[in-house]
Amino acid sequence: MTELISKYLPLKRSKKRNRRKRALTFSVLGVILLLILVGSGFLIDTQGLVVNFDEANSAPSWSHPFGTDWLGRDMFVRTVKGLSLSFWVGLLAAFISGVIALILSLLLLVNKTLDSLVTGLIDLFLGVPHIVALILISFMLGGGLYGVIIAVALTHWPRLARLLRAEIMQIKNSEYISVSRHMGKSWFWIAQHHILPHLMPQLFIGFILMFPHAILHEASITFLGFGLSSEQPAIGIILSEAMGYLSSGMWWLAVFPGLMLLVMVAVFDSLGRNLRKVFDPFKGQKH
Amino acid sequence: MITFILKKLGKLAALLAAISILSFILISYSPVDPVRSYIGAEISRISPEQQKNIEQYWGLNQSKPQQFLQWAKALTQGNLGTSLIYREPVSEIIIDRFSASIALMGLAWLFSGVFGFLLGILAGMNEGSLLDRLIKSYCFILASTPSFWLGLLLLMFFASWLGWFPVGLASPAGSLTGEVSFADKINHLFLPVLTLSIVGVAGVALHTREKLIEVLNSEFIRFARAKGESGIKLFWRHGLRNISLPAISLHFASFGELFGGAVLTEQVFSYPGLGQAVVKAGLGGDVPLLLGITLFSVIFIFVGNFIADLLYVVIDPRMQIKPSHD
């Protein structure tokens, strides 16, 4: 019997450790990949963005890995620039939405009226199709780059807020909170010292997992024609321009930019899921 | 049961009221000038007095609350106003556009539901196998795919390159409404429906997979296995009942994503549906149409969620509201 246990137990444990290690490795790889993507957006030579009719409409080659468009602009440079814009929009959106979600969910501690106001607001935002909400807000701000950024930033908090609220609800009724409360600590102090540390992993992973949504929504809404003008390199703009050249056989205009966007979103998504395995092994193992 | 429905209707009324106030505020603070967007490029041809007259006629010189009250009053009488772009009553446009959209959304909803459910079952029954991992990664990749890009690829491949399907619209260009045959309609619908279905599969499949794995780990399954049941028989007797209701319910609750996907897909395929209309309204500064479609989409999502909740109450005997013991 003991022999059997000792035979299987270490094996199982080591397997589990490997799983977490693997998740960590994948996370580090993901971060490196993202750093390369964003860093190259900074460092890349913008010479390729200049209109150059001599090289217009050329298929992918060594000098232009993603080909050029009808104005002779290098599609690789445009794509990388577009991705770095997507990254910044995603970062800002995830940050602002994260802060909103945290503050609103912490209102649960203050009193019931405020909390029911918050749940009402969450229902309100989830009751409108996300795209329609984005259109409304960017319409209010008169379109433009800032309209798009603010619209994306202001509409991604409800799901995270709902998640955090449920978490707080659970913690709130635990014994050490009521002990702390009886010892005369204020809700603010309790939120700071007892609840926030608990929320950190959820908040961090929610923050990372907001990126893919925000980036996709930014691309969608610029694709629909809100905000950015055609000189600004954004993936949505590139793809909506490519739509006019579909029948001319210039497949590279749409394929590569979209594929790069997919890669970036997928990297963020897998980063979030792997980090959940690292930080929250109990819940992470289930997925 | 009746109280349940009444409660939900009350919630819908509150939601609609809140959303109409909020979206009215959002829109009324837009820097987009309604008169300018109404007249368009010929703004220089009309005199400032004429502009003033139009503003007067539309009641733009009234205060914001007054404007809102007027709009809300008309709204409760079923009058959504007249669209600035299409010069038709908004309600007519919505009905007209929605009947085109519902064919697209309905078919895509059905296909993505069926295929997602089947894929989820296949993955869940073979947890950890190669098939499971393939389906899982397929779903994760799908979830990261921009739907409009997928539409573009399909359009490029099937319509431009192979020439199997038309490039856009809901009927051949230049044909009258009466002349469009059923085959034509299907031909035009195929690619948009395919795009929207492929994108919609991921959510249902992952949810079904997880739920099935959860069910398969329960005690009654272990007991059934001990009796010698396995494979399809086990699934048919004990698995299917437990996972179908949550999956159907979830699928009803995903009308919001469906609507969002339809907006993008319709834009790619220039399909004359509601989604395309809302984009045009947003870009063209058509306030009545934008507000009308916003309210309509809220009702649309609400209906989905309502059916999802109702299914539980009606079908699942455990959820039935117990009559009080008196």
Coordinates of C-alpha atoms in Angstrom, one line a residue:
Chain A
M1 CA 0.0 0.0 0.0
T2 CA 2.6 2.5 1.1
E3 CA 4.7 1.5 -1.8
L4 CA 1.8 2.2 -4.1
I5 CA 1.2 5.7 -2.6
S6 CA 4.9 6.6 -2.8
K7 CA 4.9 5.3 -6.3
Y8 CA 2.1 7.6 -7.5
L9 CA 2.1 10.6 -5.2
P10 CA 5.4 12.2 -6.2
L11 CA 4.6 11.5 -9.8
K12 CA 1.3 13.3 -9.6
R13 CA 2.8 16.2 -7.6
S14 CA 5.6 16.7 -10.0
K15 CA 3.2 16.7 -12.9
K16 CA 1.2 19.5 -11.3
R17 CA 4.3 21.5 -10.7
N18 CA 5.2 21.1 -14.3
R19 CA 1.9 22.4 -15.3
R20 CA 2.4 25.6 -13.4
K21 CA 5.9 25.9 -14.6
R22 CA 4.7 25.5 -18.1
A23 CA 2.2 28.2 -17.6
L24 CA 4.9 30.5 -16.2
T25 CA 7.1 29.8 -19.2
F26 CA 4.3 30.5 -21.6
S27 CA 3.6 33.8 -19.8
V28 CA 7.2 34.9 -20.0
L29 CA 7.3 34.0 -23.7
G30 CA 4.0 35.9 -24.2
V31 CA 5.4 39.0 -22.5
I32 CA 8.6 38.8 -24.6
L33 CA 6.5 38.5 -27.8
L34 CA 4.4 41.5 -26.8
L35 CA 7.4 43.5 -26.0
I36 CA 8.9 42.8 -29.4
L37 CA 5.6 43.8 -31.0
V38 CA 5.2 47.0 -29.2
G39 CA 9.0 47.9 -29.1
S40 CA 9.3 47.5 -32.9
G41 CA 6.4 49.9 -33.3
F42 CA 8.6 52.5 -31.6
L43 CA 11.8 51.7 -33.3
I44 CA 10.6 51.0 -36.8
D45 CA 11.7 53.3 -39.6
T46 CA 8.7 55.3 -40.7
Q47 CA 10.3 55.8 -44.1
G48 CA 7.9 53.0 -45.4
L49 CA 4.9 55.2 -44.7
V50 CA 5.8 57.7 -47.3
V51 CA 3.8 57.5 -50.5
N52 CA 6.0 55.9 -53.2
F53 CA 4.2 55.2 -56.5
D54 CA 7.2 53.4 -58.0
E55 CA 6.6 50.5 -55.6
A56 CA 2.8 50.6 -55.5
N57 CA 0.7 47.4 -55.4
S58 CA 3.7 45.0 -55.1
A59 CA 3.2 41.6 -53.7
P60 CA 5.1 40.4 -50.6
S61 CA 8.8 40.2 -51.2
W62 CA 12.0 40.4 -49.1
S63 CA 12.1 44.2 -49.2
H64 CA 8.4 44.4 -48.4
P65 CA 7.4 41.3 -46.3
F66 CA 3.7 42.3 -46.3
G67 CA 3.7 43.9 -49.7
T68 CA 2.7 47.5 -50.5
D69 CA -0.6 49.2 -51.0
W70 CA -1.9 51.3 -53.9
L71 CA 0.1 54.3 -52.7
G72 CA 3.3 52.3 -52.4
R73 CA 3.3 52.4 -48.6
D74 CA 4.9 49.4 -46.9
M75 CA 2.2 47.3 -45.3
F76 CA 4.6 45.8 -42.7
V77 CA 5.4 49.2 -41.3
R78 CA 1.7 50.2 -41.3
T79 CA 0.8 47.0 -39.6
V80 CA 3.4 47.3 -36.9
K81 CA 2.5 50.9 -36.3
G82 CA -1.2 49.9 -36.2
L83 CA -0.5 47.2 -33.7
S84 CA 1.4 49.5 -31.4
L85 CA -1.6 51.9 -31.5
S86 CA -3.9 49.0 -30.6
F87 CA -1.6 48.2 -27.7
W88 CA -1.8 51.7 -26.3
V89 CA -5.5 51.9 -26.7
G90 CA -5.8 48.5 -25.0
L91 CA -3.5 49.5 -22.2
L92 CA -5.4 52.7 -21.5
A93 CA -8.8 51.0 -21.8
A94 CA -7.8 48.2 -19.5
F95 CA -6.4 50.6 -16.9
I96 CA -9.3 53.0 -16.9
S97 CA -11.9 50.2 -16.9
G98 CA -10.0 48.3 -14.2
V99 CA -10.0 51.4 -12.0
I100 CA -13.7 52.0 -12.6
A101 CA -14.5 48.4 -11.9
L102 CA -12.6 48.4 -8.7
I103 CA -14.0 51.6 -7.3
L104 CA -17.6 50.7 -8.2
S105 CA -17.3 47.2 -6.8
L106 CA -15.9 48.6 -3.5
L107 CA -19.0 50.7 -3.2
L108 CA -20.7 47.5 -2.1
L109 CA -19.0 48.1 1.3
V110 CA -20.4 51.6 1.8
N111 CA -24.1 51.0 1.7
K112 CA -26.9 49.1 0.0
T113 CA -28.3 52.0 -2.0
L114 CA -25.0 52.8 -3.7
D115 CA -24.5 49.1 -4.4
S116 CA -27.9 48.7 -6.0
L117 CA -27.1 51.7 -8.1
V118 CA -23.9 50.0 -9.2
T119 CA -25.7 46.8 -10.1
G120 CA -28.2 48.9 -12.0
L121 CA -25.4 50.6 -13.9
I122 CA -23.9 47.2 -14.7
D123 CA -27.2 45.9 -16.0
L124 CA -27.6 49.1 -18.0
F125 CA -24.3 48.7 -19.8
L126 CA -24.7 45.0 -20.4
G127 CA -28.2 45.6 -21.8
V128 CA -26.9 47.6 -24.8
P129 CA -24.9 45.8 -27.5
H130 CA -21.3 46.7 -26.9
I131 CA -20.8 48.0 -30.5
V132 CA -23.9 50.3 -30.1
A133 CA -22.5 51.7 -26.8
L134 CA -19.2 52.4 -28.5
I135 CA -21.0 54.1 -31.4
L136 CA -23.0 56.3 -29.0
I137 CA -20.1 57.4 -26.9
S138 CA -17.8 58.1 -29.9
F139 CA -20.7 60.0 -31.4
M140 CA -21.0 62.1 -28.3
L141 CA -17.3 62.9 -28.4
G142 CA -17.6 63.8 -32.1
G143 CA -15.5 60.9 -33.3
G144 CA -11.8 61.2 -33.7
L145 CA -9.0 59.2 -32.1
Y146 CA -9.9 60.4 -28.6
G147 CA -13.5 59.6 -29.1
V148 CA -12.6 56.0 -30.0
I149 CA -10.1 55.6 -27.1
I150 CA -12.5 57.0 -24.5
A151 CA -15.4 55.0 -25.8
V152 CA -13.3 51.8 -25.6
A153 CA -12.0 52.8 -22.1
L154 CA -15.4 53.5 -20.7
T155 CA -17.3 50.4 -21.8
H156 CA -15.1 47.5 -20.6
W157 CA -15.6 47.6 -16.9
P158 CA -19.0 45.9 -16.3
R159 CA -18.0 42.3 -16.5
L160 CA -14.9 42.8 -14.2
A161 CA -17.0 44.9 -11.8
R162 CA -19.5 42.1 -11.6
L163 CA -16.8 39.6 -10.9
L164 CA -15.1 41.7 -8.3
R165 CA -18.4 42.4 -6.6
A166 CA -19.2 38.7 -6.3
E167 CA -15.7 38.3 -4.7
I168 CA -16.2 41.1 -2.3
M169 CA -19.6 39.7 -1.3
Q170 CA -17.9 36.5 -0.4
I171 CA -15.1 38.0 1.6
K172 CA -17.4 40.5 3.3
N173 CA -19.3 37.8 5.2
S174 CA -16.1 36.0 6.4
E175 CA -15.3 36.0 10.1
Y176 CA -12.1 38.0 10.1
I177 CA -13.9 40.9 8.5
S178 CA -16.6 41.0 11.1
V179 CA -13.9 40.7 13.8
S180 CA -12.1 43.6 12.3
R181 CA -15.4 45.5 12.0
H182 CA -16.2 44.9 15.7
M183 CA -12.7 46.2 16.6
G184 CA -13.9 49.5 15.2
K185 CA -12.0 49.6 11.9
S186 CA -13.7 51.6 9.2
W187 CA -14.8 50.1 5.9
F188 CA -12.1 52.1 4.2
W189 CA -9.4 50.6 6.4
I190 CA -10.9 47.1 5.9
A191 CA -11.1 47.6 2.1
Q192 CA -7.5 48.7 2.1
H193 CA -6.0 46.0 4.4
H194 CA -8.3 43.0 4.1
I195 CA -10.1 43.1 0.9
L196 CA -7.8 44.7 -1.7
P197 CA -5.0 42.0 -1.2
H198 CA -7.7 39.4 -1.9
L199 CA -8.8 41.1 -5.0
M200 CA -5.4 41.7 -6.5
P201 CA -5.0 38.5 -8.5
Q202 CA -8.6 38.8 -9.9
L203 CA -8.0 42.4 -10.7
F204 CA -4.6 41.8 -12.4
I205 CA -5.9 38.9 -14.5
G206 CA -9.1 40.8 -15.3
F207 CA -6.8 43.7 -16.4
I208 CA -4.8 41.4 -18.7
L209 CA -7.9 39.7 -20.1
M210 CA -9.5 43.1 -20.9
F211 CA -6.8 43.7 -23.4
P212 CA -8.0 41.3 -26.1
H213 CA -11.5 42.7 -25.9
A214 CA -10.4 46.3 -26.0
I215 CA -8.1 45.7 -28.9
L216 CA -10.7 43.9 -30.9
H217 CA -13.3 46.6 -30.2
E218 CA -10.9 49.3 -31.1
A219 CA -10.2 47.6 -34.4
S220 CA -13.9 46.9 -35.0
I221 CA -15.0 50.5 -34.4
T222 CA -12.2 52.0 -36.5
F223 CA -13.1 49.4 -39.2
L224 CA -16.7 50.8 -39.2
G225 CA -15.3 54.2 -39.9
F226 CA -15.5 56.0 -36.6
G227 CA -12.6 58.1 -35.5
L228 CA -9.3 57.7 -37.2
S229 CA -8.5 59.2 -40.6
S230 CA -6.8 57.2 -43.2
E231 CA -3.3 58.6 -42.7
Q232 CA -3.2 57.2 -39.2
P233 CA -2.1 53.6 -39.2
A234 CA -4.6 51.5 -37.4
I235 CA -5.5 47.9 -38.2
G236 CA -9.2 48.7 -38.5
I237 CA -8.4 51.4 -41.1
I238 CA -6.1 49.2 -43.0
L239 CA -8.7 46.5 -43.3
S240 CA -11.5 48.8 -44.2
E241 CA -9.3 50.2 -47.0
A242 CA -8.4 46.7 -48.1
M243 CA -12.1 46.0 -48.6
G244 CA -12.0 48.2 -51.7
Y245 CA -9.2 46.2 -53.3
L246 CA -10.6 42.7 -52.7
S247 CA -11.6 42.0 -56.3
S248 CA -8.3 43.2 -57.6
G249 CA -6.5 40.2 -56.2
M250 CA -4.4 42.2 -53.7
W251 CA -4.9 39.6 -50.9
W252 CA -1.9 40.7 -48.9
L253 CA -3.7 44.0 -48.0
A254 CA -6.1 42.1 -45.7
V255 CA -4.5 38.8 -44.8
F256 CA -1.3 39.9 -42.9
P257 CA -2.6 42.9 -40.9
G258 CA -5.6 40.8 -39.7
L259 CA -3.4 37.9 -38.9
M260 CA -1.0 40.0 -36.9
L261 CA -4.0 41.4 -35.0
L262 CA -5.2 37.9 -34.3
V263 CA -1.7 36.9 -33.1
M264 CA -1.6 39.9 -30.7
V265 CA -5.0 39.3 -29.3
A266 CA -4.4 35.5 -28.9
V267 CA -1.1 36.2 -27.1
F268 CA -2.8 38.5 -24.6
D269 CA -5.6 35.9 -24.2
S270 CA -3.2 33.1 -23.5
L271 CA -1.1 35.3 -21.2
G272 CA -4.2 36.0 -19.1
R273 CA -5.1 32.3 -18.9
N274 CA -1.6 31.2 -18.1
L275 CA -1.2 33.9 -15.4
R276 CA -4.4 32.7 -13.9
K277 CA -2.9 29.2 -13.6
V278 CA 0.2 30.7 -11.9
F279 CA -1.5 33.1 -9.5
D280 CA -4.7 31.2 -8.8
P281 CA -3.7 27.5 -9.1
F282 CA -7.0 26.3 -7.6
K283 CA -9.2 27.9 -10.1
G284 CA -6.6 27.8 -12.9
Q285 CA -6.4 24.0 -12.9
K286 CA -10.0 23.7 -13.8
H287 CA -9.7 25.3 -17.1
Chain B
M1 CA -45.3 32.6 -13.3
I2 CA -47.3 35.8 -14.0
T3 CA -45.5 37.7 -11.3
F4 CA -42.2 36.6 -12.9
I5 CA -43.2 38.0 -16.2
L6 CA -44.6 41.2 -14.7
K7 CA -41.4 41.7 -12.8
K8 CA -39.4 41.2 -15.9
L9 CA -41.6 43.7 -17.8
G10 CA -41.2 46.2 -15.1
K11 CA -37.4 45.8 -15.3
L12 CA -37.5 46.2 -19.1
A13 CA -39.5 49.5 -18.7
A14 CA -37.0 50.8 -16.1
L15 CA -34.1 49.7 -18.4
L16 CA -35.6 51.4 -21.4
A17 CA -36.3 54.6 -19.5
A18 CA -32.7 54.7 -18.1
I19 CA -31.2 54.0 -21.5
S20 CA -33.3 56.5 -23.3
I21 CA -32.3 59.2 -20.8
L22 CA -28.6 58.3 -20.9
S23 CA -28.4 58.0 -24.7
F24 CA -30.3 61.2 -25.1
I25 CA -27.8 63.0 -22.8
L26 CA -24.9 61.4 -24.7
I27 CA -26.3 62.4 -28.1
S28 CA -27.4 65.9 -27.2
Y29 CA -23.9 66.8 -26.1
S30 CA -22.4 65.7 -29.3
P31 CA -20.5 68.4 -31.2
V32 CA -22.1 67.1 -34.4
D33 CA -24.5 69.8 -35.6
P34 CA -27.8 68.2 -36.6
V35 CA -28.7 70.9 -39.0
R36 CA -25.4 70.7 -40.7
S37 CA -25.5 66.9 -41.0
Y38 CA -29.1 67.2 -42.3
I39 CA -28.3 69.5 -45.1
G40 CA -24.9 68.0 -45.8
A41 CA -22.5 69.6 -48.3
E42 CA -25.0 72.3 -49.4
I43 CA -24.8 74.1 -46.0
S44 CA -23.2 77.1 -47.7
R45 CA -26.2 77.5 -50.0
I46 CA -28.7 78.3 -47.2
S47 CA -28.7 81.6 -45.3
P48 CA -28.3 81.8 -41.5
E49 CA -32.0 82.8 -41.3
Q50 CA -33.0 79.5 -42.9
Q51 CA -30.7 77.6 -40.6
K52 CA -32.4 79.4 -37.7
N53 CA -35.8 78.4 -39.1
I54 CA -34.9 74.8 -39.3
E55 CA -33.6 74.9 -35.7
Q56 CA -36.9 76.6 -34.7
Y57 CA -38.9 73.9 -36.5
W58 CA -37.0 71.1 -34.8
G59 CA -37.2 72.8 -31.5
L60 CA -33.4 72.9 -31.1
N61 CA -33.6 76.3 -29.3
Q62 CA -35.5 74.8 -26.4
S63 CA -33.8 73.6 -23.3
K64 CA -32.4 70.0 -23.2
P65 CA -35.0 68.7 -20.7
Q66 CA -37.8 70.1 -22.8
Q67 CA -36.4 68.5 -25.9
F68 CA -36.2 65.2 -24.1
L69 CA -39.7 65.4 -22.8
Q70 CA -41.0 66.1 -26.3
W71 CA -39.1 63.2 -27.7
A72 CA -40.2 60.9 -24.8
K73 CA -43.8 61.9 -25.3
A74 CA -43.7 61.1 -29.0
L75 CA -41.9 57.9 -28.1
T76 CA -44.7 56.7 -25.8
Q77 CA -47.1 57.3 -28.6
G78 CA -45.0 55.0 -30.8
N79 CA -43.5 57.8 -32.9
L80 CA -39.8 57.4 -33.2
G81 CA -39.4 60.4 -35.5
T82 CA -38.1 60.6 -39.0
S83 CA -34.7 59.5 -40.1
L84 CA -32.5 62.2 -41.5
I85 CA -30.6 60.0 -44.0
Y86 CA -33.4 57.9 -45.3
R87 CA -36.2 60.5 -45.0
E88 CA -38.5 57.8 -43.7
P89 CA -40.1 57.1 -40.3
V90 CA -37.6 55.4 -38.1
S91 CA -40.0 52.7 -37.1
E92 CA -40.5 51.7 -40.7
I93 CA -36.8 51.6 -41.3
I94 CA -36.3 49.5 -38.2
I95 CA -39.0 47.0 -39.2
D96 CA -37.7 46.8 -42.8
R97 CA -34.0 46.5 -41.8
F98 CA -34.7 44.1 -39.0
S99 CA -36.6 41.7 -41.2
A100 CA -33.4 41.5 -43.3
S101 CA -31.2 41.1 -40.3
I102 CA -33.3 38.5 -38.6
A103 CA -32.7 36.1 -41.5
L104 CA -28.9 36.5 -41.1
M105 CA -28.9 36.5 -37.3
G106 CA -31.4 33.7 -36.9
L107 CA -29.6 31.3 -39.3
A108 CA -26.2 32.1 -37.8
W109 CA -27.6 31.7 -34.3
L110 CA -29.1 28.3 -35.1
F111 CA -26.0 27.0 -36.9
S112 CA -23.5 28.2 -34.3
G113 CA -25.6 26.8 -31.6
V114 CA -25.9 23.3 -33.1
F115 CA -22.3 23.1 -34.2
G116 CA -21.0 24.6 -31.0
F117 CA -23.0 22.2 -28.9
L118 CA -21.8 19.2 -31.0
L119 CA -18.2 20.3 -30.8
G120 CA -18.5 20.9 -27.1
I121 CA -19.9 17.4 -26.5
L122 CA -17.1 15.8 -28.6
A123 CA -14.5 17.7 -26.6
G124 CA -16.1 17.0 -23.3
M125 CA -16.6 13.3 -23.8
N126 CA -13.0 12.9 -24.8
E127 CA -11.4 15.2 -22.2
G128 CA -7.6 15.5 -22.5
S129 CA -7.5 13.7 -25.9
L130 CA -6.0 15.1 -29.0
L131 CA -9.5 15.8 -30.3
D132 CA -10.3 17.8 -27.2
R133 CA -7.2 19.8 -27.4
L134 CA -7.8 20.5 -31.1
I135 CA -11.3 21.7 -30.5
K136 CA -10.2 23.8 -27.5
S137 CA -7.4 25.6 -29.4
Y138 CA -9.8 26.1 -32.3
C139 CA -12.2 27.8 -30.0
F140 CA -9.6 29.9 -28.4
I141 CA -8.2 31.1 -31.7
L142 CA -11.8 31.8 -32.9
A143 CA -12.4 33.9 -29.8
S144 CA -9.4 36.1 -30.8
T145 CA -10.4 36.4 -34.4
P146 CA -11.8 39.8 -35.5
S147 CA -15.1 38.8 -37.2
F148 CA -14.8 41.4 -39.9
W149 CA -11.4 40.0 -40.9
L150 CA -12.8 36.5 -41.2
G151 CA -15.6 37.9 -43.3
L152 CA -13.1 39.7 -45.5
L153 CA -11.1 36.4 -46.0
L154 CA -14.2 34.4 -46.8
L155 CA -15.3 37.1 -49.2
M156 CA -11.9 37.2 -50.9
F157 CA -11.7 33.4 -51.2
F158 CA -15.2 32.4 -52.1
A159 CA -16.5 35.5 -53.9
S160 CA -13.5 37.1 -55.6
W161 CA -11.3 34.2 -56.2
L162 CA -13.6 31.3 -56.7
G163 CA -16.5 33.3 -57.8
W164 CA -19.0 31.0 -56.1
F165 CA -21.0 33.7 -54.3
P166 CA -21.9 37.3 -54.9
V167 CA -19.7 40.0 -53.4
G168 CA -22.3 41.7 -51.3
L169 CA -25.9 43.0 -50.8
A170 CA -29.0 40.9 -50.1
S171 CA -30.2 40.5 -53.7
P172 CA -28.6 41.0 -57.2
A173 CA -27.9 44.6 -57.9
G174 CA -30.6 46.4 -59.9
S175 CA -33.4 43.9 -59.4
L176 CA -36.8 44.8 -58.0
T177 CA -38.1 43.4 -54.7
G178 CA -40.6 41.1 -56.4
E179 CA -38.1 39.6 -58.7
V180 CA -35.7 38.2 -56.1
S181 CA -35.9 34.5 -56.1
F182 CA -35.4 32.4 -53.0
A183 CA -32.2 30.9 -54.5
D184 CA -30.8 34.4 -54.9
K185 CA -31.5 35.2 -51.3
I186 CA -29.8 32.1 -50.1
N187 CA -26.9 32.8 -52.4
H188 CA -26.4 36.3 -50.9
L189 CA -27.0 35.1 -47.4
F190 CA -24.5 32.2 -47.4
L191 CA -21.2 34.0 -46.7
P192 CA -22.5 36.4 -44.1
V193 CA -24.2 33.5 -42.3
L194 CA -21.1 31.4 -42.5
T195 CA -19.0 34.2 -41.0
L196 CA -21.3 34.9 -38.2
S197 CA -21.8 31.2 -37.4
I198 CA -18.1 30.4 -37.3
V199 CA -17.5 33.2 -34.9
G200 CA -20.4 32.3 -32.7
V201 CA -19.3 28.6 -32.2
A202 CA -16.6 29.3 -29.7
G203 CA -18.6 30.4 -26.7
V204 CA -21.2 27.6 -26.9
A205 CA -18.6 24.9 -27.5
L206 CA -16.4 25.9 -24.5
H207 CA -19.3 26.3 -22.2
T208 CA -20.8 22.9 -23.2
R209 CA -17.4 21.2 -22.8
E210 CA -16.9 22.6 -19.3
K211 CA -20.4 21.7 -18.2
L212 CA -20.2 18.2 -19.6
I213 CA -16.9 17.6 -17.8
E214 CA -18.4 18.8 -14.6
V215 CA -21.4 16.5 -15.1
L216 CA -19.2 13.5 -16.0
N217 CA -17.4 13.9 -12.7
S218 CA -20.5 13.7 -10.6
E219 CA -21.6 10.6 -8.6
F220 CA -24.5 9.5 -10.6
I221 CA -22.2 9.2 -13.6
R222 CA -19.8 7.1 -11.6
F223 CA -22.7 4.9 -10.6
A224 CA -23.9 4.6 -14.2
R225 CA -20.4 3.7 -15.2
A226 CA -20.3 1.0 -12.5
K227 CA -23.4 -0.4 -14.0
G228 CA -21.5 -0.8 -17.2
E229 CA -22.8 2.1 -19.2
S230 CA -20.3 4.0 -21.3
G231 CA -19.9 6.1 -24.5
I232 CA -22.9 7.3 -26.4
K233 CA -25.4 5.4 -24.2
L234 CA -24.1 7.0 -21.0
F235 CA -24.1 10.4 -22.6
W236 CA -27.6 9.9 -24.0
R237 CA -29.1 8.8 -20.8
H238 CA -27.3 11.0 -18.2
G239 CA -25.3 13.6 -20.0
L240 CA -27.5 15.3 -22.5
R241 CA -30.3 16.2 -20.2
N242 CA -28.0 17.9 -17.8
I243 CA -26.1 20.0 -20.3
S244 CA -28.7 21.0 -22.9
L245 CA -30.6 23.5 -20.8
P246 CA -27.7 25.6 -19.7
A247 CA -26.3 25.6 -23.2
I248 CA -29.6 26.7 -24.8
S249 CA -30.1 29.2 -22.1
L250 CA -26.6 30.6 -22.6
H251 CA -27.1 30.8 -26.3
F252 CA -30.3 32.8 -25.8
A253 CA -28.4 35.2 -23.5
S254 CA -25.8 35.9 -26.2
F255 CA -28.0 38.0 -28.4
G256 CA -25.8 41.0 -27.6
E257 CA -22.7 39.5 -29.1
L258 CA -24.9 38.3 -32.0
F259 CA -26.0 41.8 -32.7
G260 CA -22.5 43.1 -32.5
G261 CA -21.3 40.4 -34.9
A262 CA -24.1 41.2 -37.3
V263 CA -23.2 44.9 -37.3
L264 CA -19.6 44.1 -38.4
T265 CA -20.7 41.3 -40.8
E266 CA -23.3 43.5 -42.5
Q267 CA -20.7 46.2 -43.0
V268 CA -18.3 43.8 -44.7
F269 CA -20.9 42.3 -47.0
S270 CA -22.9 45.5 -47.5
Y271 CA -25.9 43.6 -46.3
P272 CA -28.8 46.0 -45.9
G273 CA -29.7 45.1 -42.3
L274 CA -30.1 46.9 -39.0
G275 CA -26.4 46.8 -38.2
Q276 CA -25.5 48.7 -41.4
A277 CA -28.2 51.2 -40.6
V278 CA -26.9 52.0 -37.1
V279 CA -23.4 52.5 -38.5
K280 CA -24.7 54.9 -41.2
A281 CA -26.8 56.7 -38.5
G282 CA -23.7 57.1 -36.3
L283 CA -21.5 58.3 -39.1
G284 CA -24.1 60.5 -40.7
G285 CA -25.3 62.2 -37.5
D286 CA -28.8 60.8 -37.9
V287 CA -29.9 61.2 -34.3
P288 CA -33.5 59.8 -34.4
L289 CA -32.4 56.7 -36.2
L290 CA -29.5 56.2 -33.8
L291 CA -31.7 56.5 -30.8
G292 CA -34.4 54.3 -32.3
I293 CA -32.0 51.5 -33.1
T294 CA -30.4 51.7 -29.7
L295 CA -33.7 51.3 -28.0
F296 CA -34.6 48.5 -30.3
S297 CA -31.3 46.6 -29.7
V298 CA -31.9 46.9 -26.0
I299 CA -35.3 45.2 -26.4
F300 CA -33.7 42.6 -28.6
I301 CA -31.1 41.7 -26.0
F302 CA -33.7 41.8 -23.3
V303 CA -35.9 39.3 -25.1
G304 CA -32.9 36.9 -25.4
N305 CA -32.2 37.2 -21.7
F306 CA -35.9 36.9 -20.8
I307 CA -36.2 33.6 -22.8
A308 CA -33.1 32.3 -21.2
D309 CA -34.5 32.9 -17.7
L310 CA -37.9 31.7 -18.7
L311 CA -36.5 28.4 -20.0
Y312 CA -35.2 27.5 -16.6
V313 CA -38.5 28.3 -14.9
V314 CA -40.6 26.4 -17.5
I315 CA -38.5 23.4 -18.3
D316 CA -36.4 22.7 -15.2
P317 CA -38.8 21.3 -12.5
R318 CA -36.2 22.1 -9.8
M319 CA -36.5 25.8 -10.5
Q320 CA -40.2 25.9 -10.3
I321 CA -41.6 28.4 -7.9
K322 CA -43.0 26.2 -5.2
P323 CA -46.6 26.9 -4.1
S324 CA -46.6 28.0 -0.5
H325 CA -47.8 25.4 2.0
D326 CA -51.0 26.7 3.6

